[in-house]
CSV table of C-alpha atoms and ligand atoms in Angstrom, one decimal:
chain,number,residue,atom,x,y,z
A,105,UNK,CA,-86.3,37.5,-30.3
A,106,UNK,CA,-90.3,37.0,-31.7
A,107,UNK,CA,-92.0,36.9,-34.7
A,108,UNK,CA,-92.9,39.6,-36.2
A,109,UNK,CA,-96.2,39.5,-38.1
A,110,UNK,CA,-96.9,43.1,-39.3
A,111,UNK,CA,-96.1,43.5,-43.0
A,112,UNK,CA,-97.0,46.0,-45.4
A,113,UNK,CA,-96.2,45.3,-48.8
A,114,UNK,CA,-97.3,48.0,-51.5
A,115,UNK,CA,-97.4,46.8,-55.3
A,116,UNK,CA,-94.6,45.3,-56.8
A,117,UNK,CA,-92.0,47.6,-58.5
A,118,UNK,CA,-89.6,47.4,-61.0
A,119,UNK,CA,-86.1,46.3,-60.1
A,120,UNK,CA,-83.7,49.9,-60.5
A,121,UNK,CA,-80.3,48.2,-60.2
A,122,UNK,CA,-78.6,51.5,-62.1
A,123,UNK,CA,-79.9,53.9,-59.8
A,124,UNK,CA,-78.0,52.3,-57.2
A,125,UNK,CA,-74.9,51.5,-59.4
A,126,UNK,CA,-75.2,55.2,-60.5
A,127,UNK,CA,-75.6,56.2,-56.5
A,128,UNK,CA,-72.4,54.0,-55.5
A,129,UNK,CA,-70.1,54.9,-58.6
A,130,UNK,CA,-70.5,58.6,-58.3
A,131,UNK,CA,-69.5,58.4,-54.3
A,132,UNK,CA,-73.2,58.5,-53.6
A,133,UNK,CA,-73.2,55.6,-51.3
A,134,UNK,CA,-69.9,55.1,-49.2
A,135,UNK,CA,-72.1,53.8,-45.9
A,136,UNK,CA,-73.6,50.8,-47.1
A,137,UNK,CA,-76.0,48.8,-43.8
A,138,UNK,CA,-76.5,45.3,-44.6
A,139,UNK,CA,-79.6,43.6,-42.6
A,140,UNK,CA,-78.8,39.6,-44.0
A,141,UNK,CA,-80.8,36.6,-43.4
A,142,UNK,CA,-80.7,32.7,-43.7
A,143,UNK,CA,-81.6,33.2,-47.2
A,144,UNK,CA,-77.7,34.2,-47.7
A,145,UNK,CA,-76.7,30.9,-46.9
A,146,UNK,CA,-79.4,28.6,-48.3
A,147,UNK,CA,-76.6,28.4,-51.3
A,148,UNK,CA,-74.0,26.9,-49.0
A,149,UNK,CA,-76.8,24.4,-47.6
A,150,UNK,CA,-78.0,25.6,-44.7
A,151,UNK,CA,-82.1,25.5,-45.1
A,152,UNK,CA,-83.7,28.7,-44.1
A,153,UNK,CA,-86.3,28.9,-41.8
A,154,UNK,CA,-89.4,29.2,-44.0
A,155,UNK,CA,-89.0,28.5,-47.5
A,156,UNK,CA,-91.8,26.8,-48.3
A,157,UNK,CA,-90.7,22.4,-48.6
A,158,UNK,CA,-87.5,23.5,-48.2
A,159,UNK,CA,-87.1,25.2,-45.0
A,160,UNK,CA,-86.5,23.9,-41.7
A,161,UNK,CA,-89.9,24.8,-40.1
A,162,UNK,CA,-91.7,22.3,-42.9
A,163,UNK,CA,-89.0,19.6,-42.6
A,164,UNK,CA,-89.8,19.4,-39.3
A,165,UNK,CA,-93.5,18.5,-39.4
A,166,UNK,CA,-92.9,14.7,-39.0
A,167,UNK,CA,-91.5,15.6,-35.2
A,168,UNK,CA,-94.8,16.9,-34.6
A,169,UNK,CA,-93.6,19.4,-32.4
A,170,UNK,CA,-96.8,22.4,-30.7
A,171,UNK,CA,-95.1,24.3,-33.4
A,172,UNK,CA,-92.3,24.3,-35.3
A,173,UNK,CA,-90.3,27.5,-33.0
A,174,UNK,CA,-90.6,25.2,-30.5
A,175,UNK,CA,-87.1,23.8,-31.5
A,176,UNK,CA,-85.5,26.6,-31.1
A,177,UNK,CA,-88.4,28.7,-28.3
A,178,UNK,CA,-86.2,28.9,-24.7
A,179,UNK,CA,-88.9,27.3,-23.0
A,180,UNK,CA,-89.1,24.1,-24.9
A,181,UNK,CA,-85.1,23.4,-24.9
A,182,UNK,CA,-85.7,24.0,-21.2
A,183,UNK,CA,-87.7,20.8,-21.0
A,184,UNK,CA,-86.9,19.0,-24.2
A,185,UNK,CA,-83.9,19.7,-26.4
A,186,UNK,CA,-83.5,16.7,-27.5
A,187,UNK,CA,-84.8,17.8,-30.9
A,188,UNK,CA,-82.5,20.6,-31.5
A,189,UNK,CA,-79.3,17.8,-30.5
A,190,UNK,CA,-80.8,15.5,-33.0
A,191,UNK,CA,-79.9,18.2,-36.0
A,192,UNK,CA,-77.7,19.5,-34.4
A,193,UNK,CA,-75.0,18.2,-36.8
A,194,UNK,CA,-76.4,18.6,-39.7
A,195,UNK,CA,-77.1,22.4,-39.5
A,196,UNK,CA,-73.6,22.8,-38.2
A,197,UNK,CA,-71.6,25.3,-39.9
A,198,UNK,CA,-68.0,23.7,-39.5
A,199,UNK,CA,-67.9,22.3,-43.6
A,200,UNK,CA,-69.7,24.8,-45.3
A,201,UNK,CA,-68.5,26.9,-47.5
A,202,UNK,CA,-69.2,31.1,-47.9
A,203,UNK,CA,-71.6,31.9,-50.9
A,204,UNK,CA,-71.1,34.4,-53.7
A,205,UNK,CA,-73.5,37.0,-51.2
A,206,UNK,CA,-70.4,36.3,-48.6
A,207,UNK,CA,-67.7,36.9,-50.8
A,208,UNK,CA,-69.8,40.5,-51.7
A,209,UNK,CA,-69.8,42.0,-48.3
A,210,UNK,CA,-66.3,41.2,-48.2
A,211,UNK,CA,-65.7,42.8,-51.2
A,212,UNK,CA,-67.9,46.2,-50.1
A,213,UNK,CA,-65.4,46.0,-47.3
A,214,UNK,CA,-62.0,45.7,-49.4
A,215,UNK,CA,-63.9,48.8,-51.2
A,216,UNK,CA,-64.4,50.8,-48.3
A,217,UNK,CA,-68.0,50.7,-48.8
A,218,UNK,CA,-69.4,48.8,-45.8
A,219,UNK,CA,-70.3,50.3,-42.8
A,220,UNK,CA,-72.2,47.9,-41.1
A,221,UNK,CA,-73.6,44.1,-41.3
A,222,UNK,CA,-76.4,43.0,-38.9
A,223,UNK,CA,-76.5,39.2,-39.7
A,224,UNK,CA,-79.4,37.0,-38.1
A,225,UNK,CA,-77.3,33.8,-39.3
A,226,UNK,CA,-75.2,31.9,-36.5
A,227,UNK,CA,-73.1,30.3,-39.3
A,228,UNK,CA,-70.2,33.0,-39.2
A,229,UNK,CA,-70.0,32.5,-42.6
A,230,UNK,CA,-69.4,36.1,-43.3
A,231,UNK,CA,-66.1,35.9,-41.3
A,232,UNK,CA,-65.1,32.7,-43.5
A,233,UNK,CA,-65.9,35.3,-46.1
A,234,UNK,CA,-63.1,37.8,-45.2
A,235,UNK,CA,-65.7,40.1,-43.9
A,236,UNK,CA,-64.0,42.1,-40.9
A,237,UNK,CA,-65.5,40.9,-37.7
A,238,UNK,CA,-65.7,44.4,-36.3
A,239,UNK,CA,-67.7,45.4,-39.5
A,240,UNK,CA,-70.5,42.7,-38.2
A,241,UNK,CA,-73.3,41.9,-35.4
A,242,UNK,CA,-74.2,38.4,-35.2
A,243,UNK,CA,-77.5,39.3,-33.8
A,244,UNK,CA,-78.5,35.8,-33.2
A,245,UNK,CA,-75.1,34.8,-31.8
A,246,UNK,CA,-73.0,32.1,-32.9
A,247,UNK,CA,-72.1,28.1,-32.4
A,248,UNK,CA,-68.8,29.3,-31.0
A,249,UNK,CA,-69.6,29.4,-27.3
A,250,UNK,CA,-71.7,27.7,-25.1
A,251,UNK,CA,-73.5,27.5,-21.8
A,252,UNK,CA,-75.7,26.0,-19.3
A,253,UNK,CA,-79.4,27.5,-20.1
A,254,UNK,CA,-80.0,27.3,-16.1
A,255,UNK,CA,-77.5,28.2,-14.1
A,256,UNK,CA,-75.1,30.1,-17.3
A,257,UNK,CA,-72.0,28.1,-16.4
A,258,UNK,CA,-69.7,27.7,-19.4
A,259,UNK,CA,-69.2,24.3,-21.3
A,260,UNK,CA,-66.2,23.0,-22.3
A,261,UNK,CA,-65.8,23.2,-26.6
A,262,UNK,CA,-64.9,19.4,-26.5
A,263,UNK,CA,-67.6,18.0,-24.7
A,264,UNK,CA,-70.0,20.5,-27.3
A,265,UNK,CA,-68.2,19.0,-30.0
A,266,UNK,CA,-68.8,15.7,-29.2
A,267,UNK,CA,-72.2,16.1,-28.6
A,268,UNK,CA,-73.3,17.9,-31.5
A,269,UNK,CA,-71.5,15.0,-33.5
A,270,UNK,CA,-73.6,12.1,-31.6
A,271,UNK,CA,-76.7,14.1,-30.8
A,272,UNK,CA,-76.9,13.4,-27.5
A,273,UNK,CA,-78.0,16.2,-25.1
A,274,UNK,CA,-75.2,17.8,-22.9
A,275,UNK,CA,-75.7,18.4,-19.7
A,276,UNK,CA,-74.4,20.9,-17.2
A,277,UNK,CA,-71.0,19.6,-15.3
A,278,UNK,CA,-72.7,21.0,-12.2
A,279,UNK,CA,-74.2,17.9,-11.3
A,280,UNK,CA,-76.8,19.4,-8.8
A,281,UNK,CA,-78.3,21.8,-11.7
A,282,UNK,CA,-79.1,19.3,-14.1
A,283,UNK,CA,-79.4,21.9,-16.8
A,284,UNK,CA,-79.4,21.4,-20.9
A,285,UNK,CA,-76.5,22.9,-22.2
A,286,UNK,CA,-77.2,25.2,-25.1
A,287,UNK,CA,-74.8,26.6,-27.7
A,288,UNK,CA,-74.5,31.1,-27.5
A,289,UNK,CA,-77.2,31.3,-29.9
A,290,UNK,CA,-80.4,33.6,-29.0
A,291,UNK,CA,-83.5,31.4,-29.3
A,292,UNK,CA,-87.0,32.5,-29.8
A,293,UNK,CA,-88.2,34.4,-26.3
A,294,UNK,CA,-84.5,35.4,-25.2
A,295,UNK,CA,-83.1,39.0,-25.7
A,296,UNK,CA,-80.6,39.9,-27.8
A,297,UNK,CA,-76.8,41.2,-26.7
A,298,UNK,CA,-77.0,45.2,-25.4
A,299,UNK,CA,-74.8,45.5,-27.7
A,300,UNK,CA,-77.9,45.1,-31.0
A,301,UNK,CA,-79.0,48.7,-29.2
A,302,UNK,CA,-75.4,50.4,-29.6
A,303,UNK,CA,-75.3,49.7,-32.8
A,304,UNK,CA,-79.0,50.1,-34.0
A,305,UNK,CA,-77.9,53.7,-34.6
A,306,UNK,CA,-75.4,52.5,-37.4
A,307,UNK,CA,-78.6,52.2,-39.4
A,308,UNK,CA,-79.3,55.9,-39.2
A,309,UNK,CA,-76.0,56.6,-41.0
A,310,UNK,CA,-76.5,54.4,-44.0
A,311,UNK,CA,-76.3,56.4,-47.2
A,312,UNK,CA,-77.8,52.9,-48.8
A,313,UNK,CA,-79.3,49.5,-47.2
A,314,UNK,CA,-79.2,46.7,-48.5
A,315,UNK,CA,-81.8,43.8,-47.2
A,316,UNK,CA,-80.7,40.4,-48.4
A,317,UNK,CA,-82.4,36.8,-47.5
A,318,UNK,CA,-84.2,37.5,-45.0
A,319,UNK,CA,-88.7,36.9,-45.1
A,320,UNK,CA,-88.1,40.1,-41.8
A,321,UNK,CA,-90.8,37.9,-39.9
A,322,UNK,CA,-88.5,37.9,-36.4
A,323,UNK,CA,-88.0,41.5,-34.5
A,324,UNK,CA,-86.4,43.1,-33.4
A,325,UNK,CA,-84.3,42.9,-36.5
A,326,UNK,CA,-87.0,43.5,-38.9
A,327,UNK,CA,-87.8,46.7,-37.8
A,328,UNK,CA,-83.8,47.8,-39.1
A,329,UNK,CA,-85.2,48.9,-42.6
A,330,UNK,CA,-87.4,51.2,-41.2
A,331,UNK,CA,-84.7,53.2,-39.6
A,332,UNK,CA,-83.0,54.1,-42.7
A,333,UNK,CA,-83.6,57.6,-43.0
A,334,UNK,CA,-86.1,58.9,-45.8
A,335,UNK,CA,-84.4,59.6,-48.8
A,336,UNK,CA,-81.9,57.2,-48.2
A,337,UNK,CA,-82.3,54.1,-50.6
A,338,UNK,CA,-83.2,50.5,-49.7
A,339,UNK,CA,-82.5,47.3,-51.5
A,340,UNK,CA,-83.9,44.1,-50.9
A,341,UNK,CA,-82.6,41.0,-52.8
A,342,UNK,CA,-84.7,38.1,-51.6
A,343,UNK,CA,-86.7,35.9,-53.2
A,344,UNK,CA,-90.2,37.3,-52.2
A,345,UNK,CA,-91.1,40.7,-50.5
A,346,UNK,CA,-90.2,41.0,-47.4
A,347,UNK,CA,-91.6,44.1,-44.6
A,348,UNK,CA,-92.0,47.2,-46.0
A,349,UNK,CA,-89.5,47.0,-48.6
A,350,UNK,CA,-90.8,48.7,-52.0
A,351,UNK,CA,-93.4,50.9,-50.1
A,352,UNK,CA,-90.9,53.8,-50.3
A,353,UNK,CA,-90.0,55.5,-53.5
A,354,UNK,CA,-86.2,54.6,-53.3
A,355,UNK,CA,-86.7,51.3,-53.0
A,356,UNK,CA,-85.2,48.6,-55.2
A,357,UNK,CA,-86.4,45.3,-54.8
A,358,UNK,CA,-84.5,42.5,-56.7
A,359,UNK,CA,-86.4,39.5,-56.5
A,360,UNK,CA,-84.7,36.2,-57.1
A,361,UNK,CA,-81.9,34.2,-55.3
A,362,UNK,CA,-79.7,36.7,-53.4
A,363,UNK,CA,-76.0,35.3,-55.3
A,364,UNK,CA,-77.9,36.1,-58.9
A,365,UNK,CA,-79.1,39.5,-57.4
A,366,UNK,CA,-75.3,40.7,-55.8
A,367,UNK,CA,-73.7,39.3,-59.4
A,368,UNK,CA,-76.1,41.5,-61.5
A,369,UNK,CA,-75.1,44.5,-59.1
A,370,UNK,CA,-71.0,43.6,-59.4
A,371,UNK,CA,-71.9,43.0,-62.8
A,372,UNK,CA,-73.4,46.5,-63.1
A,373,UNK,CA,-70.1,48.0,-61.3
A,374,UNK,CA,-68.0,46.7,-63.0
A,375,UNK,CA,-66.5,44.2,-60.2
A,376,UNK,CA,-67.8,41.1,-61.7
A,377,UNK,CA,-63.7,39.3,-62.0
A,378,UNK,CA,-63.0,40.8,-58.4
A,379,UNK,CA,-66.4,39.4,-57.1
A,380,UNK,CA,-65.4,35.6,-58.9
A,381,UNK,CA,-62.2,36.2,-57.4
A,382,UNK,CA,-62.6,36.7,-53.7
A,383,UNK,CA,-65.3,34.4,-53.3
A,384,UNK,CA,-62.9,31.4,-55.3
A,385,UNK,CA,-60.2,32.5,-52.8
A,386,UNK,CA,-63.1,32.0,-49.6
A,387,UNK,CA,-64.1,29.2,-50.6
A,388,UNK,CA,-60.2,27.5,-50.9
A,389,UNK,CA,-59.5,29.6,-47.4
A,390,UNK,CA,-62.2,27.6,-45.8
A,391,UNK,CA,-61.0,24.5,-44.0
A,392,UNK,CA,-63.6,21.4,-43.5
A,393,UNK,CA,-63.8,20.9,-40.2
A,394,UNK,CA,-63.2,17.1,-39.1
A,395,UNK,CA,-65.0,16.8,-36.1
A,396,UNK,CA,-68.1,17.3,-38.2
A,397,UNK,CA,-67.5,15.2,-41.6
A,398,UNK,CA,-69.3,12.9,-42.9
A,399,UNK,CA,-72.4,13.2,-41.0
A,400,UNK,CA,-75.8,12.4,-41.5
A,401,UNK,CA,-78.1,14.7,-43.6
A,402,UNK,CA,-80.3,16.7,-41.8
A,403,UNK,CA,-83.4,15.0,-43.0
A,404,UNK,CA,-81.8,11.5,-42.2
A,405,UNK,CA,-81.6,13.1,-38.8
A,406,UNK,CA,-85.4,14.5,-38.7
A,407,UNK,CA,-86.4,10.9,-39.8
A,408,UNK,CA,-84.5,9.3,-37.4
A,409,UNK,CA,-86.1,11.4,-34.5
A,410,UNK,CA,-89.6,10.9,-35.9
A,411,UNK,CA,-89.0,7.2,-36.0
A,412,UNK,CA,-87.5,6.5,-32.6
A,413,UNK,CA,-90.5,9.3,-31.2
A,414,UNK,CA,-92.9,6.8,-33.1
A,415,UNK,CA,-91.1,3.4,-31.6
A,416,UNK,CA,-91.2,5.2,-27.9
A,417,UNK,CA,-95.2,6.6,-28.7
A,418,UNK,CA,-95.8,2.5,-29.5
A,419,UNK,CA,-94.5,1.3,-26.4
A,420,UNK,CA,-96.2,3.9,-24.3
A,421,UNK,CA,-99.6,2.5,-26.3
A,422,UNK,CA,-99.2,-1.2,-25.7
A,423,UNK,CA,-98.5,0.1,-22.3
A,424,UNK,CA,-101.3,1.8,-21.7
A,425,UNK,CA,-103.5,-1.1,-23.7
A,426,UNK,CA,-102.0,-3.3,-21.2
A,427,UNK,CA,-102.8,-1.3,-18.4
A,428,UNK,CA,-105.9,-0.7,-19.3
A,429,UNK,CA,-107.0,-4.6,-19.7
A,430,UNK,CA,-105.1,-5.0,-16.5
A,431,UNK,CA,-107.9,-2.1,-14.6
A,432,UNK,CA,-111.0,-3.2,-16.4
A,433,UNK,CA,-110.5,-7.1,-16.0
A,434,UNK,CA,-110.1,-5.9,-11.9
A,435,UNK,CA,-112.3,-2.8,-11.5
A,436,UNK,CA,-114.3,-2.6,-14.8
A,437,UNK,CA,-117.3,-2.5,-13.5
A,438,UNK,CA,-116.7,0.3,-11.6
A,439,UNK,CA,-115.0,2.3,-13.9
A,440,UNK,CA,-117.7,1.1,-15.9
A,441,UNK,CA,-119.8,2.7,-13.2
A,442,UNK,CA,-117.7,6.1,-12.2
A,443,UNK,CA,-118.9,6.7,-16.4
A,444,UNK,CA,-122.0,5.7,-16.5
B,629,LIG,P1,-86.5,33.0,-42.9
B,629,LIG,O1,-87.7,33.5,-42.2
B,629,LIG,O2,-86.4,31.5,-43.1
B,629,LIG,O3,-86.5,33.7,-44.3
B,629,LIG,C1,-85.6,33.5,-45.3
B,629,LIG,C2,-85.9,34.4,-46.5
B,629,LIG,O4,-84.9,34.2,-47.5
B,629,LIG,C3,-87.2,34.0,-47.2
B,629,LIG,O5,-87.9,35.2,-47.5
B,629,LIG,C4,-86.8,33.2,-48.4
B,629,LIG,O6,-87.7,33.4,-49.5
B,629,LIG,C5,-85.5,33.9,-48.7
B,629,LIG,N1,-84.5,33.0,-49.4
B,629,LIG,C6,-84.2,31.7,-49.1
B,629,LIG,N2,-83.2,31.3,-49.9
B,629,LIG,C7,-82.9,32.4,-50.7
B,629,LIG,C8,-82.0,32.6,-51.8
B,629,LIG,N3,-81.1,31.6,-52.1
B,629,LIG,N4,-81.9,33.8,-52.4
B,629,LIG,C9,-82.8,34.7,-52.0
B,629,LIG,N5,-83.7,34.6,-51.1
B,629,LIG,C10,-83.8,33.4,-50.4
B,629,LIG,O7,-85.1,33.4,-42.2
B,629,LIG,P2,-84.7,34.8,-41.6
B,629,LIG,O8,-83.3,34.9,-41.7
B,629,LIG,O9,-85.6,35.9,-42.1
B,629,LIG,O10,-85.2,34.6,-40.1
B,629,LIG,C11,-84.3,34.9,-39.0
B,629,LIG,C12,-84.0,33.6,-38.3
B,629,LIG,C13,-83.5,32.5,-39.2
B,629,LIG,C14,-82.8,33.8,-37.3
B,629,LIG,O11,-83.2,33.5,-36.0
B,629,LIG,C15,-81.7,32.9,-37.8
B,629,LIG,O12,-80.9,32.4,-36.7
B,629,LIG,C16,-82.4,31.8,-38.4
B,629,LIG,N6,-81.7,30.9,-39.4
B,629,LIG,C17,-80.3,31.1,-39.6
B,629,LIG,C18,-79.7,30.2,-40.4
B,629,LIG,C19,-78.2,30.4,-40.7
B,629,LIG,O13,-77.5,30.8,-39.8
B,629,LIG,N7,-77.7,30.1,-41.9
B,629,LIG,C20,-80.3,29.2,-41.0
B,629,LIG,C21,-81.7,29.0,-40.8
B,629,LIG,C22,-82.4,29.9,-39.9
């Protein structure tokens, strides 16, 4: 996974939402490719990645980190993760609930509309949804496995449970490797599953895409869109542009928050009760998970890392005060003299 910084946005243009209604009720569209993002979930409060204020990379800045991926780069969990333990919790997906956007890929489903989801999310909040897990790619992976990063043994659940609910770092049961253990999820400079290859072609068989809550700044999953065939309509429902989308002449972009965007489209069809419905019944499916109640909130979490990275940065200063009186009231004058 890396970011992706190529982006070519033509002018805005206006929203078609009955073009697509039209394509869909007249039998048009029956192979609907869905490319989703953290912006699908920012509803059930998960922050995205980079919302401005709002999203994770910003809330971090008090952590001070070489850059905000580093939370989530391969490399830096290999030496530090105790940053991504100390939210750990809070951006745990065990007590949310699925959004409105959720509750309409299930319903594309139950219409026999859906032929594919890619999801970047690791929530698995489609499959709360009633989405049907062979309808979907969690291209990121999910929080329901875990390993050793070093040596790739497997972790038990209970052990990750516990320490994702007291934010201490886990640690590989192979006492002579020593390695972090690290949740199934794909982090920045690892490769995606084979399997995102086998079923990149699913794209070429969309008769419609539709792009939702996602900025399509991380590959390879941003290049998806441009696979749709020419011709072939593609939708984004996001709150800004995003890649390419709007550059073609099929293109619909609805800009706004993605549960307002899918309810104008249900709307549209008709499916506005059966929308209500589904996602009602989701949300009531959905059982809280205990092991993660009542936790803190994710920026009590961030502050409390800042501060205790703060109280550790103070000792390490008087210490080095100390030890620098210490060296100049025995060998100042020639470390006076080695800089002179
Ligand atoms: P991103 O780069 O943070 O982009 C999110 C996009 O969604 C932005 O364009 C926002 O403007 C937009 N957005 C946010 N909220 C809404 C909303 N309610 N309605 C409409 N648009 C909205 O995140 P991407 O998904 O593009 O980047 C991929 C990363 C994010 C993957 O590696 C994920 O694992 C990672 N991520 C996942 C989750 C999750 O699982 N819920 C949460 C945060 C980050």
């Amino acid at each position: 996974m890396s970011d992706d910084t190529s982006r070519h946005i033509k002018a805005s243009m206006e929203p078609d939402i009955q073009s697509i209604v039209d394509r869909i009720k007249t039998g048009k569209a029956t192979r609907i490719v869905v490319l989703t993002g953290a912006g699908i979930s920012t509803g059930a409060g998960i922050p995205d990645f980079r919302s401005p204020n709002t999203g994770l990379y910003d809330k971090l800045a008090p952590l001070r980190l070489p850059y905000p991926e580093a939370i989530f780069h391969v490399n830096y969990f290999s030496h530090t993760p105790e940053p991504f333990y100390a939210i750990a919790r809070a951006r745990h997906p065990g007590n949310l609930k699925p959004t409105v956007t959720h509750a309409f890929l299930a319903l594309l489903a139950k219409k026999n509309l859906l032929h594919f989801v890619f999801t970047q999310n690791i929530d698995g909040l489609e499959q709360d949804a009633g989405v049907p897990p062979d309808k979907v790619l969690w291209t990121h992976g999910n929080w329901k496995s875990q390993h050793c990063y070093k040596c790739k043994s497997s972790y038990p659940d209970d052990l990750m449970n516990k320490a994702i609910r007291t934010g201490e770092v886990p640690y590989c049961l192979d006492t002579g490797c020593g390695g972090a253990v690290k949740p199934d999820v794909v982090f920045f400079g690892q490769s995606l599953s084979a399997e995102f290859d086998e079923k990149e072609k699913e794209v070429l068989e969309a008769d419609l895409m539709l792009v939702m809550g996602t900025s399509l700044r991380v590959a390879p999953c941003s290049r998806l869109p441009r696979l749709v065939r020419r011709g072939i309509p593609r939708v984004l429902i996001n709150n800004e542009k995003a890649g390419d989308l709007g550059n073609r002449d099929d293109d619909v972009c609805i800009l706004g928050s993605c549960d307002d965007g899918v309810r104008q489209l249900a709307d549209a069809l008709g499916w506005g009760e059966d929308l209500n419905d589904l996602w009602e019944e989701a949300v009531a499916t959905k059982k809280n998970d205990q092991t993660f109640e009542g936790g803190p909130s994710l920026d009590e979490c961030i502050e409390k890392l800042a501060s205790s990275i703060k109280d550790k940065m103070k000792v390490s200063d008087g210490h080095k005060r100390m030890l620098e009186n210490h060296l100049n009231s025995k060998f100042g004058h020639i470390i006076t003299k080695g800089h002179g």
